[in-house]
Amino acid sequence: DASLESGAEIILKAKTSFEQQPENLKDFGREIYVFDGELKPNWTRDAKGNLLHNMRHLCTVTADLSPLWPLSNMAEGQPGFKYWLLEYELVISLIGTKMAARIRWKKEGKVALGPIHVIRDF
């Protein structure tokens, strides 16, 4: 677990699923939350949809996932339910008061990187 201190690099493993090939993956967005408590919960929200105590929104990131689509895998959930799965990492670096981010994935055994646009909450 990384803390939100200057110089920290936070790596978030991400999976995104689709029932069919999406028309546009160029501006795929994801909300990033941080937890300021002791015991890290498995969820960000309670059963009523409210943010958990000590959970706060850090930023929204958008990235172009289209280079990852050829690497997607067909997966199967409930009997007969198939979907496409993209796996990647969001890498967030904190340098002083600035936040930088990039998307990281593996292609043919090599690490590939792409840019992420960060909209930070203040």
CSV table of N, CA and C in Angstrom, one decimal:
chain,number,residue,atom,x,y,z
A,1,ASP,N,0.8,-1.2,0.0
A,1,ASP,CA,0.0,0.0,0.0
A,1,ASP,C,0.9,1.2,0.0
A,2,ALA,N,0.6,2.1,-0.9
A,2,ALA,CA,1.4,3.4,-1.0
A,2,ALA,C,0.6,4.5,-0.3
A,3,SER,N,1.4,5.4,0.3
A,3,SER,CA,0.7,6.6,0.9
A,3,SER,C,0.8,7.7,-0.1
A,4,LEU,N,0.0,8.7,0.1
A,4,LEU,CA,0.0,9.9,-0.8
A,4,LEU,C,1.0,10.9,-0.3
A,5,GLU,N,2.2,10.6,-0.5
A,5,GLU,CA,3.3,11.5,-0.1
A,5,GLU,C,4.1,11.8,-1.4
A,6,SER,N,4.8,12.9,-1.4
A,6,SER,CA,5.6,13.3,-2.5
A,6,SER,C,6.6,12.2,-2.8
A,7,GLY,N,6.7,11.9,-4.1
A,7,GLY,CA,7.6,10.8,-4.5
A,7,GLY,C,7.0,9.4,-4.6
A,8,ALA,N,5.8,9.3,-4.1
A,8,ALA,CA,5.1,8.0,-4.1
A,8,ALA,C,4.6,7.7,-5.5
A,9,GLU,N,4.7,6.4,-5.8
A,9,GLU,CA,4.1,5.9,-7.1
A,9,GLU,C,3.1,4.9,-6.7
A,10,ILE,N,1.9,5.1,-7.1
A,10,ILE,CA,0.8,4.2,-6.8
A,10,ILE,C,0.4,3.4,-8.1
A,11,ILE,N,0.4,2.1,-8.0
A,11,ILE,CA,0.1,1.3,-9.1
A,11,ILE,C,-1.3,0.6,-8.8
A,12,LEU,N,-2.3,0.9,-9.7
A,12,LEU,CA,-3.6,0.3,-9.6
A,12,LEU,C,-3.8,-0.6,-10.7
A,13,LYS,N,-4.0,-1.9,-10.3
A,13,LYS,CA,-4.3,-2.9,-11.3
A,13,LYS,C,-5.8,-2.7,-11.7
A,14,ALA,N,-6.0,-2.7,-13.0
A,14,ALA,CA,-7.4,-2.4,-13.5
A,14,ALA,C,-7.8,-3.5,-14.5
A,15,LYS,N,-9.1,-3.8,-14.5
A,15,LYS,CA,-9.7,-4.7,-15.4
A,15,LYS,C,-11.0,-4.0,-15.9
A,16,THR,N,-11.2,-4.0,-17.2
A,16,THR,CA,-12.4,-3.4,-17.7
A,16,THR,C,-13.1,-4.4,-18.7
A,17,SER,N,-14.4,-4.6,-18.5
A,17,SER,CA,-15.1,-5.6,-19.3
A,17,SER,C,-16.1,-4.9,-20.2
A,18,PHE,N,-16.3,-5.6,-21.4
A,18,PHE,CA,-17.3,-5.1,-22.4
A,18,PHE,C,-18.1,-6.3,-22.9
A,19,GLU,N,-19.4,-6.2,-23.1
A,19,GLU,CA,-20.2,-7.3,-23.7
A,19,GLU,C,-19.9,-7.4,-25.2
A,20,GLN,N,-19.5,-6.3,-25.8
A,20,GLN,CA,-19.2,-6.3,-27.2
A,20,GLN,C,-18.1,-5.2,-27.4
A,21,GLN,N,-17.5,-5.2,-28.6
A,21,GLN,CA,-16.4,-4.3,-28.9
A,21,GLN,C,-17.0,-2.9,-28.9
A,22,PRO,N,-16.5,-2.0,-28.0
A,22,PRO,CA,-17.0,-0.6,-28.0
A,22,PRO,C,-16.6,0.2,-29.2
A,23,GLU,N,-17.4,1.1,-29.5
A,23,GLU,CA,-17.1,2.0,-30.7
A,23,GLU,C,-16.0,2.9,-30.5
A,24,ASN,N,-15.8,3.4,-29.3
A,24,ASN,CA,-14.8,4.4,-29.0
A,24,ASN,C,-14.1,4.1,-27.6
A,25,LEU,N,-12.8,3.8,-27.7
A,25,LEU,CA,-12.0,3.6,-26.5
A,25,LEU,C,-11.0,4.8,-26.3
A,26,LYS,N,-11.1,5.8,-27.1
A,26,LYS,CA,-10.1,6.9,-27.0
A,26,LYS,C,-10.2,7.7,-25.7
A,27,ASP,N,-11.4,7.9,-25.1
A,27,ASP,CA,-11.6,8.7,-23.9
A,27,ASP,C,-12.2,7.9,-22.8
A,28,PHE,N,-11.6,6.8,-22.5
A,28,PHE,CA,-12.1,5.9,-21.4
A,28,PHE,C,-11.8,6.6,-20.1
A,29,GLY,N,-12.8,6.7,-19.2
A,29,GLY,CA,-12.6,7.4,-17.9
A,29,GLY,C,-12.8,6.5,-16.7
A,30,ARG,N,-12.1,6.8,-15.7
A,30,ARG,CA,-12.2,6.0,-14.4
A,30,ARG,C,-12.0,7.0,-13.2
A,31,GLU,N,-12.8,6.8,-12.2
A,31,GLU,CA,-12.7,7.6,-11.0
A,31,GLU,C,-11.7,6.9,-10.1
A,32,ILE,N,-10.8,7.7,-9.4
A,32,ILE,CA,-9.8,7.2,-8.5
A,32,ILE,C,-10.1,7.7,-7.1
A,33,TYR,N,-10.2,6.8,-6.1
A,33,TYR,CA,-10.5,7.1,-4.7
A,33,TYR,C,-9.4,6.7,-3.8
A,34,VAL,N,-9.2,7.4,-2.7
A,34,VAL,CA,-8.2,7.0,-1.7
A,34,VAL,C,-8.9,6.8,-0.4
A,35,PHE,N,-8.4,6.0,0.5
A,35,PHE,CA,-8.9,5.7,1.8
A,35,PHE,C,-7.9,6.2,2.8
A,36,ASP,N,-8.4,7.0,3.7
A,36,ASP,CA,-7.5,7.6,4.8
A,36,ASP,C,-7.6,6.9,6.1
A,37,GLY,N,-8.1,5.7,6.2
A,37,GLY,CA,-8.3,5.0,7.4
A,37,GLY,C,-7.2,3.9,7.6
A,38,GLU,N,-7.4,3.1,8.6
A,38,GLU,CA,-6.5,2.1,9.0
A,38,GLU,C,-6.7,0.8,8.1
A,39,LEU,N,-7.9,0.2,8.2
A,39,LEU,CA,-8.2,-1.0,7.5
A,39,LEU,C,-8.8,-0.7,6.1
A,40,LYS,N,-8.0,-1.1,5.1
A,40,LYS,CA,-8.5,-0.8,3.7
A,40,LYS,C,-9.7,-1.6,3.4
A,41,PRO,N,-10.8,-1.0,3.0
A,41,PRO,CA,-12.0,-1.8,2.7
A,41,PRO,C,-11.9,-2.3,1.2
A,42,ASN,N,-12.8,-3.3,0.9
A,42,ASN,CA,-12.9,-3.8,-0.4
A,42,ASN,C,-13.7,-3.0,-1.4
A,43,TRP,N,-14.5,-2.1,-0.8
A,43,TRP,CA,-15.4,-1.3,-1.7
A,43,TRP,C,-15.2,0.2,-1.3
A,44,THR,N,-15.7,1.1,-2.2
A,44,THR,CA,-15.6,2.5,-2.0
A,44,THR,C,-16.9,3.0,-1.5
A,45,ARG,N,-18.0,2.3,-1.7
A,45,ARG,CA,-19.4,2.8,-1.3
A,45,ARG,C,-20.1,1.7,-0.5
A,46,ASP,N,-21.0,2.2,0.4
A,46,ASP,CA,-21.9,1.3,1.1
A,46,ASP,C,-23.0,0.8,0.3
A,47,ALA,N,-23.9,-0.1,0.9
A,47,ALA,CA,-25.0,-0.7,0.1
A,47,ALA,C,-26.0,0.4,-0.4
A,48,LYS,N,-26.0,1.6,0.2
A,48,LYS,CA,-26.9,2.6,-0.2
A,48,LYS,C,-26.3,3.5,-1.3
A,49,GLY,N,-25.0,3.3,-1.6
A,49,GLY,CA,-24.3,4.1,-2.7
A,49,GLY,C,-23.6,5.2,-2.1
A,50,ASN,N,-23.5,5.4,-0.8
A,50,ASN,CA,-22.7,6.5,-0.2
A,50,ASN,C,-21.3,6.1,-0.1
A,51,LEU,N,-20.4,7.1,-0.2
A,51,LEU,CA,-19.0,6.9,0.0
A,51,LEU,C,-18.7,6.5,1.4
A,52,LEU,N,-17.9,5.5,1.6
A,52,LEU,CA,-17.5,5.1,3.0
A,52,LEU,C,-16.8,6.2,3.7
A,53,HIS,N,-16.9,6.1,5.1
A,53,HIS,CA,-16.2,7.0,5.9
A,53,HIS,C,-14.7,6.9,5.7
A,54,ASN,N,-14.0,8.0,5.6
A,54,ASN,CA,-12.6,8.1,5.3
A,54,ASN,C,-12.3,7.8,3.8
A,55,MET,N,-13.2,7.7,2.9
A,55,MET,CA,-13.0,7.5,1.5
A,55,MET,C,-13.2,8.8,0.8
A,56,ARG,N,-12.3,9.2,-0.1
A,56,ARG,CA,-12.5,10.4,-0.8
A,56,ARG,C,-12.0,10.3,-2.2
A,57,HIS,N,-12.6,11.1,-3.1
A,57,HIS,CA,-12.3,11.1,-4.5
A,57,HIS,C,-11.0,11.9,-4.7
A,58,LEU,N,-10.1,11.2,-5.4
A,58,LEU,CA,-8.8,11.8,-5.6
A,58,LEU,C,-8.7,12.5,-6.9
A,59,CYS,N,-9.2,11.8,-8.0
A,59,CYS,CA,-9.1,12.4,-9.3
A,59,CYS,C,-9.9,11.5,-10.3
A,60,THR,N,-10.1,12.1,-11.5
A,60,THR,CA,-10.7,11.3,-12.6
A,60,THR,C,-9.6,11.2,-13.6
A,61,VAL,N,-9.4,10.0,-14.2
A,61,VAL,CA,-8.4,9.9,-15.2
A,61,VAL,C,-9.1,9.4,-16.5
A,62,THR,N,-8.6,9.9,-17.6
A,62,THR,CA,-9.0,9.4,-18.9
A,62,THR,C,-7.8,9.0,-19.7
A,63,ALA,N,-8.0,7.9,-20.5
A,63,ALA,CA,-6.9,7.4,-21.3
A,63,ALA,C,-7.5,6.8,-22.6
A,64,ASP,N,-6.6,6.7,-23.6
A,64,ASP,CA,-7.0,6.0,-24.8
A,64,ASP,C,-6.6,4.5,-24.7
A,65,LEU,N,-7.7,3.7,-24.5
A,65,LEU,CA,-7.5,2.2,-24.4
A,65,LEU,C,-7.5,1.5,-25.7
A,66,SER,N,-7.6,2.2,-26.8
A,66,SER,CA,-7.7,1.5,-28.1
A,66,SER,C,-6.5,0.7,-28.5
A,67,PRO,N,-5.3,1.1,-28.1
A,67,PRO,CA,-4.1,0.2,-28.4
A,67,PRO,C,-4.2,-1.1,-27.6
A,68,LEU,N,-5.0,-1.2,-26.6
A,68,LEU,CA,-5.1,-2.4,-25.8
A,68,LEU,C,-6.1,-3.4,-26.4
A,69,TRP,N,-7.1,-2.9,-27.2
A,69,TRP,CA,-8.1,-3.8,-27.7
A,69,TRP,C,-7.7,-5.0,-28.3
A,70,PRO,N,-6.6,-5.0,-29.2
A,70,PRO,CA,-6.1,-6.3,-29.8
A,70,PRO,C,-5.6,-7.3,-28.8
A,71,LEU,N,-5.3,-6.8,-27.5
A,71,LEU,CA,-4.8,-7.7,-26.5
A,71,LEU,C,-5.9,-8.2,-25.6
A,72,SER,N,-7.2,-7.8,-25.8
A,72,SER,CA,-8.3,-8.2,-25.0
A,72,SER,C,-8.5,-9.7,-25.1
A,73,ASN,N,-9.0,-10.2,-24.0
A,73,ASN,CA,-9.3,-11.7,-23.9
A,73,ASN,C,-10.8,-11.9,-23.8
A,74,MET,N,-11.3,-13.0,-24.4
A,74,MET,CA,-12.7,-13.3,-24.3
A,74,MET,C,-12.8,-14.1,-23.0
A,75,ALA,N,-13.7,-13.8,-22.1
A,75,ALA,CA,-13.9,-14.4,-20.8
A,75,ALA,C,-15.3,-14.9,-20.7
A,76,GLU,N,-15.6,-15.8,-19.8
A,76,GLU,CA,-17.0,-16.3,-19.6
A,76,GLU,C,-17.3,-16.2,-18.1
A,77,GLY,N,-18.5,-15.6,-17.9
A,77,GLY,CA,-19.0,-15.5,-16.6
A,77,GLY,C,-20.1,-16.5,-16.3
A,78,GLN,N,-21.3,-16.0,-16.0
A,78,GLN,CA,-22.4,-16.9,-15.9
A,78,GLN,C,-22.5,-17.9,-17.1
A,79,PRO,N,-23.0,-19.1,-17.0
A,79,PRO,CA,-23.1,-20.0,-18.1
A,79,PRO,C,-23.7,-19.3,-19.3
A,80,GLY,N,-23.0,-19.2,-20.4
A,80,GLY,CA,-23.4,-18.6,-21.6
A,80,GLY,C,-23.1,-17.1,-21.8
A,81,PHE,N,-22.7,-16.5,-20.7
A,81,PHE,CA,-22.4,-15.0,-20.8
A,81,PHE,C,-20.9,-14.8,-21.1
A,82,LYS,N,-20.6,-14.3,-22.2
A,82,LYS,CA,-19.2,-14.1,-22.6
A,82,LYS,C,-19.0,-12.6,-22.7
A,83,TYR,N,-17.8,-12.1,-22.4
A,83,TYR,CA,-17.5,-10.7,-22.5
A,83,TYR,C,-16.0,-10.6,-22.8
A,84,TRP,N,-15.6,-9.4,-23.2
A,84,TRP,CA,-14.2,-9.0,-23.5
A,84,TRP,C,-13.6,-8.4,-22.3
A,85,LEU,N,-12.4,-8.7,-22.0
A,85,LEU,CA,-11.7,-8.2,-20.8
A,85,LEU,C,-10.4,-7.6,-21.2
A,86,LEU,N,-10.2,-6.3,-20.7
A,86,LEU,CA,-8.9,-5.6,-20.9
A,86,LEU,C,-8.3,-5.5,-19.5
A,87,GLU,N,-7.0,-5.8,-19.4
A,87,GLU,CA,-6.2,-5.7,-18.2
A,87,GLU,C,-5.0,-4.8,-18.4
A,88,TYR,N,-4.9,-3.9,-17.4
A,88,TYR,CA,-3.8,-2.9,-17.5
A,88,TYR,C,-3.6,-2.3,-16.1
A,89,GLU,N,-2.6,-1.4,-16.0
A,89,GLU,CA,-2.3,-0.8,-14.8
A,89,GLU,C,-2.4,0.7,-14.9
A,90,LEU,N,-2.9,1.4,-13.9
A,90,LEU,CA,-2.8,2.9,-13.9
A,90,LEU,C,-1.7,3.2,-12.9
A,91,VAL,N,-0.7,4.0,-13.4
A,91,VAL,CA,0.5,4.3,-12.6
A,91,VAL,C,0.4,5.8,-12.3
A,92,ILE,N,0.2,6.2,-11.0
A,92,ILE,CA,0.1,7.6,-10.6
A,92,ILE,C,1.3,7.9,-9.8
A,93,SER,N,2.0,9.0,-10.2
A,93,SER,CA,3.2,9.5,-9.4
A,93,SER,C,2.8,10.8,-8.8
A,94,LEU,N,3.3,11.1,-7.6
A,94,LEU,CA,3.1,12.3,-6.9
A,94,LEU,C,4.5,13.0,-6.7
A,95,ILE,N,4.6,14.2,-7.3
A,95,ILE,CA,5.8,14.9,-7.2
A,95,ILE,C,5.5,16.3,-6.7
A,96,GLY,N,5.8,16.5,-5.4
A,96,GLY,CA,5.4,17.7,-4.7
A,96,GLY,C,3.9,17.8,-4.7
A,97,THR,N,3.4,18.9,-5.3
A,97,THR,CA,1.9,19.0,-5.4
A,97,THR,C,1.4,18.6,-6.7
A,98,LYS,N,2.2,18.1,-7.6
A,98,LYS,CA,1.8,17.7,-8.9
A,98,LYS,C,1.6,16.2,-9.0
A,99,MET,N,0.6,15.9,-9.8
A,99,MET,CA,0.3,14.5,-10.0
A,99,MET,C,0.5,14.1,-11.5
A,100,ALA,N,1.2,13.1,-11.8
A,100,ALA,CA,1.4,12.6,-13.1
A,100,ALA,C,0.9,11.2,-13.2
A,101,ALA,N,0.4,10.8,-14.4
A,101,ALA,CA,-0.1,9.4,-14.5
A,101,ALA,C,0.1,8.9,-15.9
A,102,ARG,N,0.1,7.5,-16.0
A,102,ARG,CA,0.3,6.9,-17.3
A,102,ARG,C,-0.4,5.5,-17.2
A,103,ILE,N,-0.7,5.0,-18.3
A,103,ILE,CA,-1.3,3.6,-18.4
A,103,ILE,C,-0.2,2.7,-18.8
A,104,ARG,N,-0.2,1.5,-18.2
A,104,ARG,CA,0.9,0.5,-18.5
A,104,ARG,C,0.3,-0.8,-18.8
A,105,TRP,N,0.8,-1.5,-19.8
A,105,TRP,CA,0.3,-2.9,-20.1
A,105,TRP,C,1.4,-3.6,-20.7
A,106,LYS,N,1.2,-4.9,-20.9
A,106,LYS,CA,2.3,-5.8,-21.5
A,106,LYS,C,1.8,-6.2,-22.9
A,107,LYS,N,2.7,-6.1,-23.9
A,107,LYS,CA,2.5,-6.4,-25.2
A,107,LYS,C,3.6,-7.3,-25.7
A,108,GLU,N,3.3,-8.5,-26.0
A,108,GLU,CA,4.4,-9.5,-26.5
A,108,GLU,C,5.5,-9.6,-25.5
A,109,GLY,N,5.2,-9.6,-24.2
A,109,GLY,CA,6.2,-9.7,-23.1
A,109,GLY,C,6.9,-8.4,-22.8
A,110,LYS,N,6.6,-7.3,-23.5
A,110,LYS,CA,7.3,-6.1,-23.2
A,110,LYS,C,6.3,-5.1,-22.6
A,111,VAL,N,6.8,-4.2,-21.7
A,111,VAL,CA,6.0,-3.2,-21.1
A,111,VAL,C,5.8,-2.0,-22.1
A,112,ALA,N,4.5,-1.6,-22.2
A,112,ALA,CA,4.2,-0.5,-23.0
A,112,ALA,C,3.5,0.5,-22.1
A,113,LEU,N,3.7,1.8,-22.5
A,113,LEU,CA,3.2,2.9,-21.7
A,113,LEU,C,2.4,3.8,-22.6
A,114,GLY,N,1.3,4.5,-22.0
A,114,GLY,CA,0.6,5.4,-22.7
A,114,GLY,C,0.2,6.6,-21.8
A,115,PRO,N,-0.2,7.7,-22.3
A,115,PRO,CA,-0.5,8.9,-21.5
A,115,PRO,C,-1.9,8.8,-20.9
A,116,ILE,N,-2.1,9.5,-19.8
A,116,ILE,CA,-3.4,9.6,-19.1
A,116,ILE,C,-3.6,11.1,-18.8
A,117,HIS,N,-4.8,11.5,-19.0
A,117,HIS,CA,-5.2,12.9,-18.6
A,117,HIS,C,-5.8,12.8,-17.2
A,118,VAL,N,-5.3,13.6,-16.3
A,118,VAL,CA,-5.7,13.6,-14.9
A,118,VAL,C,-6.5,14.9,-14.6
A,119,ILE,N,-7.7,14.7,-14.1
A,119,ILE,CA,-8.5,15.9,-13.6
A,119,ILE,C,-8.5,15.7,-12.0
A,120,ARG,N,-7.8,16.5,-11.3
A,120,ARG,CA,-7.6,16.3,-9.9
A,120,ARG,C,-8.6,17.1,-9.1
A,121,ASP,N,-9.0,16.6,-8.0
A,121,ASP,CA,-9.9,17.3,-7.0
A,121,ASP,C,-8.9,18.1,-6.1
A,122,PHE,N,-9.3,19.3,-5.7
A,122,PHE,CA,-8.5,20.0,-4.8
A,122,PHE,C,-9.2,20.3,-3.5
